[in-house]
Rosetta silent file (secondary structure, phi, psi, omega in degrees, C-alpha in Angstrom):
SEQUENCE: MYVEQGFKGLHEWWRYIVGLVIVVIGVIIGQMPFGLAVIIKMKMMGDTPQQLDQTQMLAILDSNLGLFLMLLTFAAGLGALFLVVKFLHHLSLKQLTTSRPKIDWKRVFFIFLLWGIISSGFILIEYWMAPEDYVLNFKPLQFAVLCLIAIIMIPLQTAFEEYLFRGYLMQGIGVIFKNKWLPLLITSVTFGLLHIANPEVDKLGYTILVYYIGTGFFLGIMTLMDEGLELSLGFHAANNLFTALLVTADWTAFQTYSVLKDVSEPGKTGLFEIFIPVFVVFPILLFILSKRYKWTNWKDKLFGQVIEPQQTGSIDELGQST
SCORE:     score description
SCORE:     0.000 S_00000001
   1 L     0.000  135.110 -170.808   96.399  120.459  196.167 S_00000001
   2 L   -67.014  -51.269 -177.026   96.032  117.438  193.919 S_00000001
   3 H   -61.081  -38.581 -179.444   99.108  115.374  194.813 S_00000001
   4 H   -64.341  -12.680  176.110   98.483  115.963  198.520 S_00000001
   5 H   -58.049  -29.272 -179.963   95.138  114.195  198.119 S_00000001
   6 H   -60.040  -26.737  179.539   97.116  110.972  198.506 S_00000001
   7 H   -69.852  -16.933 -176.799   97.705  111.839  202.171 S_00000001
   8 H   -75.263  -12.821  177.001   93.966  111.576  202.843 S_00000001
   9 L  -116.757 -167.159  176.869   94.157  107.801  202.540 S_00000001
  10 L   -80.975  122.326 -167.776   96.554  105.072  203.604 S_00000001
  11 L  -131.691   25.813  174.455   99.785  105.860  201.774 S_00000001
  12 L   -60.970  146.261 -172.989  102.623  103.646  203.020 S_00000001
  13 H   -57.509  -36.309 -175.743  105.032  102.852  200.159 S_00000001
  14 H   -67.539  -25.306  178.352  104.331   99.119  200.220 S_00000001
  15 H   -63.610  -35.653  179.560  100.658   99.712  199.494 S_00000001
  16 H   -71.444  -33.224  175.395  101.573  101.145  196.093 S_00000001
  17 H   -66.190  -48.271  177.853  103.700   98.088  195.283 S_00000001
  18 H   -61.171  -41.999  179.984  100.854   95.755  196.258 S_00000001
  19 H   -60.213  -43.091  179.153   98.409   97.965  194.374 S_00000001
  20 H   -64.682  -39.190  177.653  100.436   97.793  191.161 S_00000001
  21 H   -61.444  -43.729  179.587  100.658   94.012  191.416 S_00000001
  22 H   -63.675  -40.605  178.993   96.871   93.789  191.781 S_00000001
  23 H   -64.036  -42.822  178.355   96.368   96.098  188.783 S_00000001
  24 H   -61.183  -41.500  177.261   98.726   93.984  186.655 S_00000001
  25 H   -61.346  -42.037  177.493   96.775   90.869  187.643 S_00000001
  26 H   -60.331  -40.883  178.505   93.570   92.655  186.632 S_00000001
  27 H   -65.014  -42.650  179.633   95.073   93.496  183.229 S_00000001
  28 H   -61.913  -43.298  177.077   96.201   89.894  182.709 S_00000001
  29 H   -61.713  -40.502  179.431   92.697   88.632  183.529 S_00000001
  30 H   -66.181  -23.169  178.951   91.279   91.193  181.117 S_00000001
  31 H   -79.162  -18.089 -173.193   93.548   89.877  178.339 S_00000001
  32 H   -60.315  -45.232  178.296   92.230   86.338  178.630 S_00000001
  33 H   -60.425  -35.737  178.019   89.078   86.784  176.462 S_00000001
  34 H   -62.601  -51.088  179.964   91.250   88.345  173.727 S_00000001
  35 H   -63.545  -39.644  179.621   93.707   85.466  173.765 S_00000001
  36 H   -64.324  -41.193  179.479   90.944   82.861  173.968 S_00000001
  37 H   -63.746  -38.673  178.702   89.128   84.361  170.968 S_00000001
  38 H   -65.531  -44.020  179.514   92.333   84.251  168.915 S_00000001
  39 H   -60.790  -45.278  179.494   92.964   80.605  169.853 S_00000001
  40 H   -61.637  -43.837 -178.705   89.390   79.630  168.933 S_00000001
  41 H   -65.526  -39.450 -179.941   89.591   81.466  165.597 S_00000001
  42 H   -65.656  -40.207  178.254   92.938   79.851  164.733 S_00000001
  43 H   -66.294  -36.235  177.496   91.577   76.380  165.504 S_00000001
  44 H   -64.557  -31.806  179.094   88.515   77.101  163.344 S_00000001
  45 L   -86.896   -1.502  179.242   90.875   77.985  160.490 S_00000001
  46 L    83.188   12.132  179.704   92.901   74.822  161.074 S_00000001
  47 L   -91.430  154.207  176.167   95.979   76.683  162.339 S_00000001
  48 L   -86.531  123.643  178.104   98.045   75.662  165.343 S_00000001
  49 L   -54.881  136.704 -178.697   97.870   78.257  168.183 S_00000001
  50 L  -148.029  173.985  179.306  101.234   79.966  168.642 S_00000001
  51 L   -70.830  122.846 -179.229  102.882   83.005  170.207 S_00000001
  52 L  -129.520  151.935  173.148  101.691   86.127  168.385 S_00000001
  53 L   -85.745  176.453 -173.781  102.161   89.842  168.899 S_00000001
  54 H   -61.956  -42.023 -178.631   99.214   92.224  169.213 S_00000001
  55 H   -61.681  -42.447  178.835   99.160   93.195  165.528 S_00000001
  56 H   -66.409  -38.357  178.495   99.070   89.543  164.448 S_00000001
  57 H   -65.141  -42.173  179.838   96.312   88.766  166.951 S_00000001
  58 H   -65.629  -33.342 -178.915   94.210   91.674  165.715 S_00000001
  59 H   -67.632  -24.674 -178.870   94.703   90.553  162.110 S_00000001
  60 H   -76.056  -35.913 -175.650   93.127   87.180  162.916 S_00000001
  61 L   -94.664  161.215  169.229   89.909   88.632  164.344 S_00000001
  62 L   -57.962  142.586 -173.897   87.298   90.924  162.857 S_00000001
  63 H   -56.159  -44.299 -178.311   88.442   94.517  163.456 S_00000001
  64 H   -67.948  -42.486  178.186   85.502   95.442  165.672 S_00000001
  65 H   -64.734  -44.354  179.323   85.707   92.260  167.742 S_00000001
  66 H   -61.566  -41.811  178.979   89.468   92.600  168.084 S_00000001
  67 H   -63.024  -45.524 -179.545   89.174   96.239  169.146 S_00000001
  68 H   -59.925  -47.526 -177.062   86.525   95.428  171.751 S_00000001
  69 H   -68.264  -35.461  177.130   88.521   92.564  173.255 S_00000001
  70 H   -65.913  -43.206 -179.524   91.737   94.585  173.291 S_00000001
  71 H   -70.634  -25.465  177.543   90.026   97.492  175.044 S_00000001
  72 H   -61.116  -29.832  176.381   88.418   95.078  177.510 S_00000001
  73 H   -57.345  -46.083 -178.342   91.919   94.540  178.889 S_00000001
  74 H   -71.601  -34.850  177.490   92.114   98.180  179.953 S_00000001
  75 H   -62.245  -39.878  177.634   88.586   98.163  181.353 S_00000001
  76 H   -65.888  -39.928  177.244   89.572   95.261  183.619 S_00000001
  77 H   -63.322  -38.423  178.522   92.686   97.149  184.686 S_00000001
  78 H   -64.566  -43.673  177.598   90.587  100.215  185.488 S_00000001
  79 H   -60.505  -42.723  178.602   88.238   98.155  187.638 S_00000001
  80 H   -63.800  -40.410  179.898   91.176   96.642  189.513 S_00000001
  81 H   -63.684  -42.765  179.033   92.698  100.083  190.052 S_00000001
  82 H   -63.533  -37.592  177.022   89.464  101.474  191.501 S_00000001
  83 H   -65.581  -40.444  178.139   89.246   98.529  193.901 S_00000001
  84 H   -60.664  -47.410 -177.382   92.859   99.121  194.984 S_00000001
  85 H   -63.677  -41.649 -176.359   92.227  102.800  195.629 S_00000001
  86 H   -73.202  -48.207 -170.370   89.027  102.162  197.583 S_00000001
  87 H   -97.818  -26.464  179.664   89.975   99.154  199.698 S_00000001
  88 H   -91.998  -35.361 -177.028   93.778   99.290  199.925 S_00000001
  89 L  -107.841  -12.290 -179.432   94.243  103.072  200.202 S_00000001
  90 L    57.739   42.404  174.568   90.805  104.109  201.525 S_00000001
  91 L  -112.083  152.451  177.322   90.553  106.929  199.002 S_00000001
  92 L   -89.800  164.213  176.600   87.468  107.938  197.045 S_00000001
  93 H   -61.800  -37.242  178.690   87.259  108.222  193.256 S_00000001
  94 H   -62.613  -41.588 -179.643   86.842  111.984  193.641 S_00000001
  95 H   -67.645  -30.150  176.326   90.070  112.238  195.642 S_00000001
  96 H   -77.080  -21.079 -173.811   91.913  110.298  192.954 S_00000001
  97 H   -94.013  -42.241 -170.207   90.421  112.548  190.267 S_00000001
  98 E  -156.722  159.297  173.221   90.579  116.120  191.537 S_00000001
  99 L   -95.120   -2.763  178.500   91.308  118.460  194.427 S_00000001
 100 L   -75.939  163.338 -179.813   88.104  120.365  193.681 S_00000001
 101 L   -57.596  -29.471  175.112   84.944  119.839  195.779 S_00000001
 102 L  -151.043  162.567 -179.539   83.570  117.710  192.940 S_00000001
 103 L   -63.012  129.525 -177.197   84.705  116.445  189.544 S_00000001
 104 L   -92.499   93.379 -177.563   84.495  119.287  187.014 S_00000001
 105 H   -70.580  -21.618  176.550   82.917  117.674  183.959 S_00000001
 106 H   -62.860  -37.115  176.386   82.919  121.003  182.109 S_00000001
 107 H   -63.858  -44.308 -179.743   86.709  120.779  182.006 S_00000001
 108 H   -58.394  -48.901 -175.321   86.541  117.223  180.640 S_00000001
 109 H   -73.925  -30.808  178.683   84.132  118.144  177.838 S_00000001
 110 H   -63.367  -52.385 -177.766   85.879  121.426  176.968 S_00000001
 111 H   -70.311  -30.272  177.204   89.266  119.834  176.280 S_00000001
 112 H   -61.253  -48.574 -179.862   87.566  116.824  174.660 S_00000001
 113 H   -69.283  -41.262 -179.010   85.840  119.032  172.094 S_00000001
 114 H   -61.430  -51.202 -178.022   88.835  121.328  171.639 S_00000001
 115 H   -73.026  -29.465  175.623   91.319  118.532  170.967 S_00000001
 116 H   -61.388  -43.209  178.799   88.768  116.569  168.954 S_00000001
 117 H   -67.077  -45.204 -177.480   88.413  119.499  166.560 S_00000001
 118 H   -65.494  -48.888 -177.585   92.174  120.132  166.395 S_00000001
 119 H   -65.418  -37.758  175.753   93.190  116.490  165.911 S_00000001
 120 H   -64.783  -37.729  177.255   90.480  115.955  163.295 S_00000001
 121 H   -61.710  -40.745  177.286   91.711  119.094  161.566 S_00000001
 122 H   -60.356  -42.756  179.974   95.243  117.685  161.401 S_00000001
 123 H   -64.352  -42.372  179.386   93.941  114.513  159.756 S_00000001
 124 H   -65.840  -37.051  177.893   91.947  116.511  157.205 S_00000001
 125 H   -64.770  -44.688  178.920   94.984  118.690  156.443 S_00000001
 126 H   -62.414  -39.572  178.183   97.155  115.618  155.862 S_00000001
 127 H   -65.297  -40.835  179.704   94.443  114.150  153.608 S_00000001
 128 H   -66.825  -37.317 -177.896   94.181  117.408  151.658 S_00000001
 129 H   -75.833  -30.783 -177.237   97.967  117.658  151.242 S_00000001
 130 L  -144.618   69.142 -177.546   98.452  114.045  150.160 S_00000001
 131 H   -62.121  -23.576  179.550   95.164  112.374  149.180 S_00000001
 132 H   -68.580  -14.130  179.531   97.112  109.626  147.409 S_00000001
 133 H   -84.364   -2.768 -175.654   98.266  108.406  150.831 S_00000001
 134 E  -130.223  150.952  170.896   94.715  107.494  151.849 S_00000001
 135 E  -127.044  149.555  178.246   91.907  105.267  150.622 S_00000001
 136 E   -70.593  125.504 -174.266   88.264  105.449  151.601 S_00000001
 137 L  -116.790   11.623 -169.951   87.651  102.715  154.172 S_00000001
 138 L   -75.475  122.337  173.334   84.055  103.597  155.098 S_00000001
 139 L  -127.611  109.064 -169.038   81.618  100.686  155.547 S_00000001
 140 H   -50.832  -49.388 -176.653   78.357  101.998  157.100 S_00000001
 141 H   -66.041  -49.536 -179.723   77.331   98.951  159.149 S_00000001
 142 H   -63.835  -35.400  179.051   80.810   98.177  160.459 S_00000001
 143 H   -67.410  -37.639  178.169   81.424  101.879  161.154 S_00000001
 144 H   -62.795  -42.523  176.940   78.205  102.091  163.195 S_00000001
 145 H   -64.995  -42.105  177.293   79.356   99.141  165.315 S_00000001
 146 H   -57.488  -44.396  179.469   82.797  100.753  165.627 S_00000001
 147 H   -58.039  -44.783 -179.361   81.206  103.973  166.899 S_00000001
 148 H   -62.200  -47.526 -179.945   79.308  102.062  169.577 S_00000001
 149 H   -64.114  -46.822 -174.822   82.410  100.173  170.713 S_00000001
 150 H   -65.389  -43.629 -177.198   84.693  103.193  170.558 S_00000001
 151 H   -64.977  -32.940 -179.789   82.401  105.591  172.394 S_00000001
 152 H   -85.616  -45.880 -167.441   81.947  103.139  175.267 S_00000001
 153 H   -91.209  -35.830 -177.347   85.316  101.403  175.479 S_00000001
 154 H   -63.436  -41.590  174.930   87.971  103.932  174.420 S_00000001
 155 H   -59.617  -30.054  176.295   87.174  106.324  177.317 S_00000001
 156 H   -69.703  -40.557  178.389   87.661  103.350  179.653 S_00000001
 157 H   -62.785  -48.220 -178.347   91.043  102.599  178.060 S_00000001
 158 H   -71.170  -33.734  176.808   92.257  106.182  178.288 S_00000001
 159 H   -63.223  -39.604  177.901   90.791  106.602  181.785 S_00000001
 160 H   -58.647  -47.145 -178.578   92.785  103.579  182.937 S_00000001
 161 H   -65.352  -39.674 -179.764   96.025  105.104  181.662 S_00000001
 162 H   -71.092  -45.661  179.548   95.257  108.514  183.161 S_00000001
 163 H   -65.181  -31.733  179.478   94.100  107.219  186.535 S_00000001
 164 H   -74.744  -51.464 -173.241   97.141  104.928  186.706 S_00000001
 165 H   -85.139  -58.078 -177.010   99.876  107.361  185.618 S_00000001
 166 H   -80.015  -12.644  178.537   98.614  110.886  186.296 S_00000001
 167 H  -105.057  -79.830 -173.146   96.486  109.748  189.242 S_00000001
 168 H   -59.787  -51.721 -177.236   97.631  106.745  191.267 S_00000001
 169 H   -73.991  -36.086  178.225  101.361  106.926  190.499 S_00000001
 170 H   -61.182  -47.189  178.913  101.522  110.733  190.491 S_00000001
 171 H   -68.424  -43.505 -176.230  100.007  110.868  193.960 S_00000001
 172 H   -63.131  -49.590  179.239  101.879  107.814  195.214 S_00000001
 173 H   -65.637  -35.740  179.948  105.353  108.919  194.143 S_00000001
 174 H   -64.817  -45.209 -177.671  104.574  112.448  195.305 S_00000001
 175 H   -74.848  -23.876  179.005  103.559  111.503  198.845 S_00000001
 176 H   -79.098  -45.761 -175.546  106.479  109.064  199.186 S_00000001
 177 H   -98.515   -3.923  172.073  109.255  111.366  197.917 S_00000001
 178 L    61.963   31.817  172.541  107.586  114.630  198.996 S_00000001
 179 E  -147.295  173.303 -175.747  108.116  116.520  195.717 S_00000001
 180 L  -108.377  -26.713 -176.812  106.339  117.069  192.395 S_00000001
 181 H   -69.894  -34.746 -179.285  109.089  117.004  189.793 S_00000001
 182 H   -67.644  -47.775  175.790  109.996  113.360  190.396 S_00000001
 183 H   -61.539  -35.281  177.006  106.454  111.974  189.882 S_00000001
 184 H   -62.650  -45.571 -178.785  106.123  114.171  186.778 S_00000001
 185 H   -66.185  -50.689 -174.961  109.398  112.809  185.392 S_00000001
 186 H   -65.046  -46.622 -177.653  108.837  109.153  186.301 S_00000001
 187 H   -67.040  -36.023 -178.625  105.219  108.931  185.159 S_00000001
 188 H   -69.883  -46.277 -179.553  105.893  110.750  181.871 S_00000001
 189 H   -67.843  -43.437  179.337  108.923  108.673  180.886 S_00000001
 190 H   -63.383  -42.636  176.859  107.315  105.402  182.004 S_00000001
 191 H   -56.088  -44.614 -179.963  104.111  106.260  180.128 S_00000001
 192 H   -67.877  -44.729 -175.832  106.138  106.822  176.972 S_00000001
 193 H   -68.483  -28.864  178.582  108.339  103.763  177.293 S_00000001
 194 H   -67.024  -15.683  176.748  105.369  101.442  177.873 S_00000001
 195 H   -84.647    3.381 -176.063  104.289  102.282  174.308 S_00000001
 196 H   -65.206  -21.967  178.797  107.504  100.712  173.007 S_00000001
 197 H   -82.251   -8.883  179.536  105.574   97.516  172.268 S_00000001
 198 L   -61.870  144.295  179.290  103.179   99.386  169.945 S_00000001
 199 H   -62.292  -22.553  178.291  103.476   98.368  166.275 S_00000001
 200 H   -60.767  -31.248 -178.735  104.120  102.017  165.365 S_00000001
 201 H   -66.246  -38.221  178.605  107.571  101.736  166.925 S_00000001
 202 H   -62.949  -36.671 -175.580  108.535   98.947  164.521 S_00000001
 203 H   -87.562  -38.035 -175.254  107.538  101.056  161.526 S_00000001
 204 H   -98.235  -13.782 -178.584  108.543  104.568  162.622 S_00000001
 205 L    88.317  175.677 -175.646  111.522  103.700  164.823 S_00000001
 206 L   -70.664   -9.399  177.006  112.313  104.746  168.362 S_00000001
 207 L   -60.903  -28.836 -179.938  111.944  108.414  167.410 S_00000001
 208 H   -62.128  -20.850  178.371  108.198  107.974  167.939 S_00000001
 209 H   -65.195  -23.114  174.632  108.950  107.657  171.666 S_00000001
 210 H   -59.504  -41.082  178.821  109.606  111.408  171.625 S_00000001
 211 H   -67.295  -46.203 -177.442  105.896  111.837  170.928 S_00000001
 212 H   -65.507  -45.402  179.366  104.777  109.358  173.591 S_00000001
 213 H   -68.371  -40.826  177.538  107.074  110.723  176.304 S_00000001
 214 H   -61.214  -38.713  176.543  106.307  114.310  175.270 S_00000001
 215 H   -65.263  -38.183  176.809  102.591  113.556  175.516 S_00000001
 216 H   -59.909  -44.624  177.882  103.202  112.115  178.980 S_00000001
 217 H   -64.634  -41.234  178.999  104.863  115.348  180.091 S_00000001
 218 H   -59.532  -47.528  179.567  102.060  117.407  178.537 S_00000001
 219 H   -66.877  -37.842  178.436   99.373  115.429  180.384 S_00000001
 220 H   -66.742  -40.966  178.093  101.367  115.506  183.626 S_00000001
 221 H   -63.472  -42.914  177.409  101.874  119.277  183.446 S_00000001
 222 H   -58.467  -43.895 -177.625   98.151  119.763  182.839 S_00000001
 223 H   -63.676  -46.394 -177.910   97.340  117.611  185.860 S_00000001
 224 H   -69.529  -42.278 -177.813   99.723  119.417  188.217 S_00000001
 225 H   -70.589  -35.292 -176.854   98.873  122.926  187.031 S_00000001
 226 H   -93.301   -2.712  177.992   95.114  122.337  187.051 S_00000001
 227 L    58.387   39.173  177.914   95.168  120.330  190.316 S_00000001
 228 E   177.903  168.129 -176.563   93.133  117.491  188.830 S_00000001
 229 L   -90.945   -5.098 -170.256   92.778  114.848  186.134 S_00000001
 230 H   -55.094  -46.267 -177.087   89.798  116.354  184.315 S_00000001
 231 H   -67.944  -41.390 -179.674   91.775  117.928  181.463 S_00000001
 232 H   -68.840  -35.052  176.602   94.022  114.920  180.888 S_00000001
 233 H   -62.237  -46.707 -178.967   91.006  112.586  180.924 S_00000001
 234 H   -67.397  -42.070 -179.059   89.207  114.634  178.275 S_00000001
 235 H   -63.824  -49.249 -175.637   92.276  115.154  176.095 S_00000001
 236 H   -63.799  -41.360  178.747   93.352  111.506  176.060 S_00000001
 237 H   -62.138  -44.856  179.434   89.833  110.264  175.307 S_00000001
 238 H   -63.818  -42.850 -177.570   89.478  112.681  172.387 S_00000001
 239 H   -58.229  -47.506 -177.257   92.920  111.841  171.026 S_00000001
 240 H   -78.457  -36.435 -175.939   92.241  108.094  170.817 S_00000001
 241 H   -68.203  -51.058 -176.644   88.539  108.250  169.941 S_00000001
 242 H   -66.580  -35.263  177.160   88.725  110.624  166.978 S_00000001
 243 H   -65.267  -44.952 -179.310   91.785  108.857  165.593 S_00000001
 244 H   -61.959  -34.289 -178.153   90.112  105.445  165.833 S_00000001
 245 H   -81.180  -30.807 -171.428   87.029  106.729  163.999 S_00000001
 246 H   -95.971  -38.252 -173.647   88.771  108.741  161.302 S_00000001
 247 E  -148.437  143.459  175.076   91.921  106.930  160.216 S_00000001
 248 E  -137.790  173.837  176.014   93.655  103.564  160.555 S_00000001
 249 L  -156.317  161.838 -177.704   96.655  101.778  159.040 S_00000001
 250 L   -68.563  -15.563 -173.528   97.960   98.247  158.906 S_00000001
 251 L  -114.328   17.582  179.989  100.800   99.154  161.266 S_00000001
 252 L  -103.528  163.170 -178.346   98.944  101.036  164.030 S_00000001
 253 L   -65.606  -35.444  178.758   97.798   99.802  167.452 S_00000001
 254 L   -97.451  115.959  172.857   94.137  100.391  166.560 S_00000001
 255 L  -102.254  109.003 -171.674   92.881   98.352  163.593 S_00000001
 256 L  -134.887  165.050  171.169   89.427   99.767  162.881 S_00000001
 257 L   -84.832   60.212 -176.678   86.712  100.236  160.272 S_00000001
 258 L   -76.989  173.340 -179.543   87.564  103.941  160.200 S_00000001
 259 L   -65.775  -42.639 -178.003   86.552  106.424  157.531 S_00000001
 260 E  -121.279  155.472  173.573   90.048  106.532  155.997 S_00000001
 261 E  -125.972  127.699  179.597   92.968  104.141  155.768 S_00000001
 262 E   -82.334  117.639 -179.446   96.537  105.398  155.555 S_00000001
 263 L  -112.138   12.602 -179.157   98.390  103.415  152.879 S_00000001
 264 L   -74.709  165.677  175.804  101.503  105.603  152.780 S_00000001
 265 L   -68.470  124.732 -179.255  104.983  104.377  153.598 S_00000001
 266 L   -54.834  136.786  178.755  105.399  104.572  157.407 S_00000001
 267 L    94.572   -5.782 -177.366  107.594  107.455  158.505 S_00000001
 268 L   -62.667  -38.758 -179.136  106.849  109.649  155.484 S_00000001
 269 L  -112.454   30.270 -174.744  105.281  112.391  157.628 S_00000001
 270 H   -58.313  -40.473 -177.992  107.191  111.586  160.818 S_00000001
 271 H   -59.940  -45.813 -178.993  108.508  115.107  161.397 S_00000001
 272 H   -67.184  -45.433 -172.952  105.035  116.616  161.379 S_00000001
 273 H   -74.203  -26.525 -175.056  103.387  113.845  163.385 S_00000001
 274 H   -99.286  -53.815 -169.453  106.084  113.542  166.073 S_00000001
 275 H   -87.198  -36.897 -178.136  107.827  116.848  166.655 S_00000001
 276 H   -62.509  -46.984  177.487  105.228  119.481  165.756 S_00000001
 277 H   -59.625  -45.327 -174.003  102.649  118.303  168.349 S_00000001
 278 H   -69.334  -44.398 -171.053  105.205  117.975  171.155 S_00000001
 279 H  -101.710   -7.451  178.930  107.196  121.163  170.618 S_00000001
 280 H  -123.774  -58.329 -172.652  104.613  123.461  169.021 S_00000001
 281 H   -67.881  -48.030 -177.288  100.999  122.347  169.506 S_00000001
 282 H   -62.926  -44.144  175.904  101.209  121.163  173.130 S_00000001
 283 H   -60.244  -37.869  178.036  102.933  124.349  174.394 S_00000001
 284 H   -64.720  -42.008  177.892  100.301  126.452  172.635 S_00000001
 285 H   -61.751  -42.252  178.115   97.561  124.369  174.254 S_00000001
 286 H   -61.904  -38.138  178.056   99.149  124.813  177.684 S_00000001
 287 H   -64.344  -45.316  179.793   99.215  128.568  177.098 S_00000001
 288 H   -62.094  -45.589 -179.628   95.521  128.617  176.106 S_00000001
 289 H   -66.230  -36.215  179.210   94.536  126.516  179.106 S_00000001
 290 H   -63.941  -34.698  178.337   96.631  128.626  181.474 S_00000001
 291 H   -74.920  -41.388 -178.056   94.726  131.721  180.387 S_00000001
 292 H   -66.017  -41.921 -174.966   91.322  130.061  180.531 S_00000001
 293 L  -105.041    8.958  172.438   91.855  128.535  183.977 S_00000001
 294 L    55.387   52.096  177.391   94.165  131.252  185.342 S_00000001
 295 L   -71.450  135.911  177.122   97.113  129.017  186.187 S_00000001
 296 L  -138.421  172.838  174.537   99.766  130.713  188.309 S_00000001
 297 L    57.014   51.606 -176.660  102.814  129.750  190.370 S_00000001
 298 H   -59.637  -42.682 -175.468  104.178  127.335  187.769 S_00000001
 299 H   -59.507  -46.729 -177.785  107.477  126.765  189.586 S_00000001
 300 H   -70.509  -39.154 -176.763  105.885  125.584  192.823 S_00000001
 301 H   -70.714  -27.631 -178.826  103.197  123.484  191.149 S_00000001
 302 H   -99.151  -28.203 -174.010  105.688  121.656  188.944 S_00000001
 303 H  -127.748    2.847 -175.315  108.810  121.565  191.119 S_00000001
 304 L   -76.122  176.430  178.930  107.626  122.371  194.646 S_00000001
 305 E   -82.525  152.847  173.671  107.555  120.217  197.732 S_00000001
 306 L  -103.669  112.569 -173.234  104.655  117.974  198.695 S_00000001
 307 L  -105.297  126.758  179.483  103.851  118.738  202.318 S_00000001
 308 L   -71.469  126.866  179.062  101.813  116.359  204.422 S_00000001
 309 L   -65.734  154.462  178.780   98.912  118.212  206.080 S_00000001
 310 L   -66.538  140.350  177.163   98.686  118.213  209.859 S_00000001
 311 L   -68.685  129.718 -176.243   96.592  115.433  211.355 S_00000001
 312 L  -116.891  -10.880 -178.516   93.310  116.900  212.583 S_00000001
 313 L    78.216    9.734  179.641   91.333  113.828  213.580 S_00000001
 314 L   -76.394  172.301 -179.174   88.574  114.764  211.125 S_00000001
 315 E  -106.378  127.121  179.630   86.601  112.207  209.185 S_00000001
 316 L   -82.767 -173.317 -172.212   87.244  111.908  205.479 S_00000001
 317 L   -64.551  -23.051 -177.089   84.759  111.071  202.766 S_00000001
 318 L   -99.033    5.960  178.827   84.956  107.351  203.400 S_00000001
 319 L    83.048   15.712  179.925   84.460  107.603  207.114 S_00000001
 320 L   -97.973  140.384  178.148   88.116  106.951  207.939 S_00000001
 321 E   -68.200  132.302  176.754   89.910  108.969  210.593 S_00000001
 322 L  -114.212    0.000    0.000   92.578  111.283  209.117 S_00000001
């Protein structure tokens, strides 16, 4: 059982508080090159450094450089999280990832390709329905650099979010409170609310949080039903990667040299972009995945108790007595 994997390491409640503090410190350290680059660029332009939001900071730098430095923040957070799991909790990366004997990369690549095709299809449909809302933004050299940055860095960004919310916090809250519904609820809502600082919220309003929180629940349900992070890792990576490569806008979190640029009035297609994925597409995907991977016992996996296994004195993967 995936959540019960947390019992295989040191799982006192205070360790998770300390772990989160260390991860936050790692993220702050990872933000420093981004902030330093903005300060240097502003001084080169003769401007006085001042407090700026993320969108303003990205506007100062070249899109590719800004994207790389922004994603570096998440890479630093991921590194800090892995150190916390290994040295503070004495858990292995495999135990944080899956309850299977080894990480199932076929699951990662299956959902990556499936959602990549579907999400790209949605973008093409929107372009076909309203071509006047888009302009061609393709610049071969800059796009090639974008591909290199995106393929390397975006999976690190999405992995950080998945390992933190659907991994570390899902297991931590589960082993502390001994149930599955509370970690699903807390991680999904927190995941959504942390996106409140995204520039999309300013343009589309707080209704967009329905999409972010709904996506959190979708990823959490996949993790609990499939007893591992593989599907959520693949889905999240595909969602951010294909979007970054195909379409951008002046008001989105990712400012990129993508193929297309959305120049429409923000909120024009809000109903389709927010509610259809959460209440139509995601349930259909869960149904398809449940058939492919033969998910059963939904009630227990989503709302059941988390039971600590009996101590056996065996040696776990890291050589620690359990």
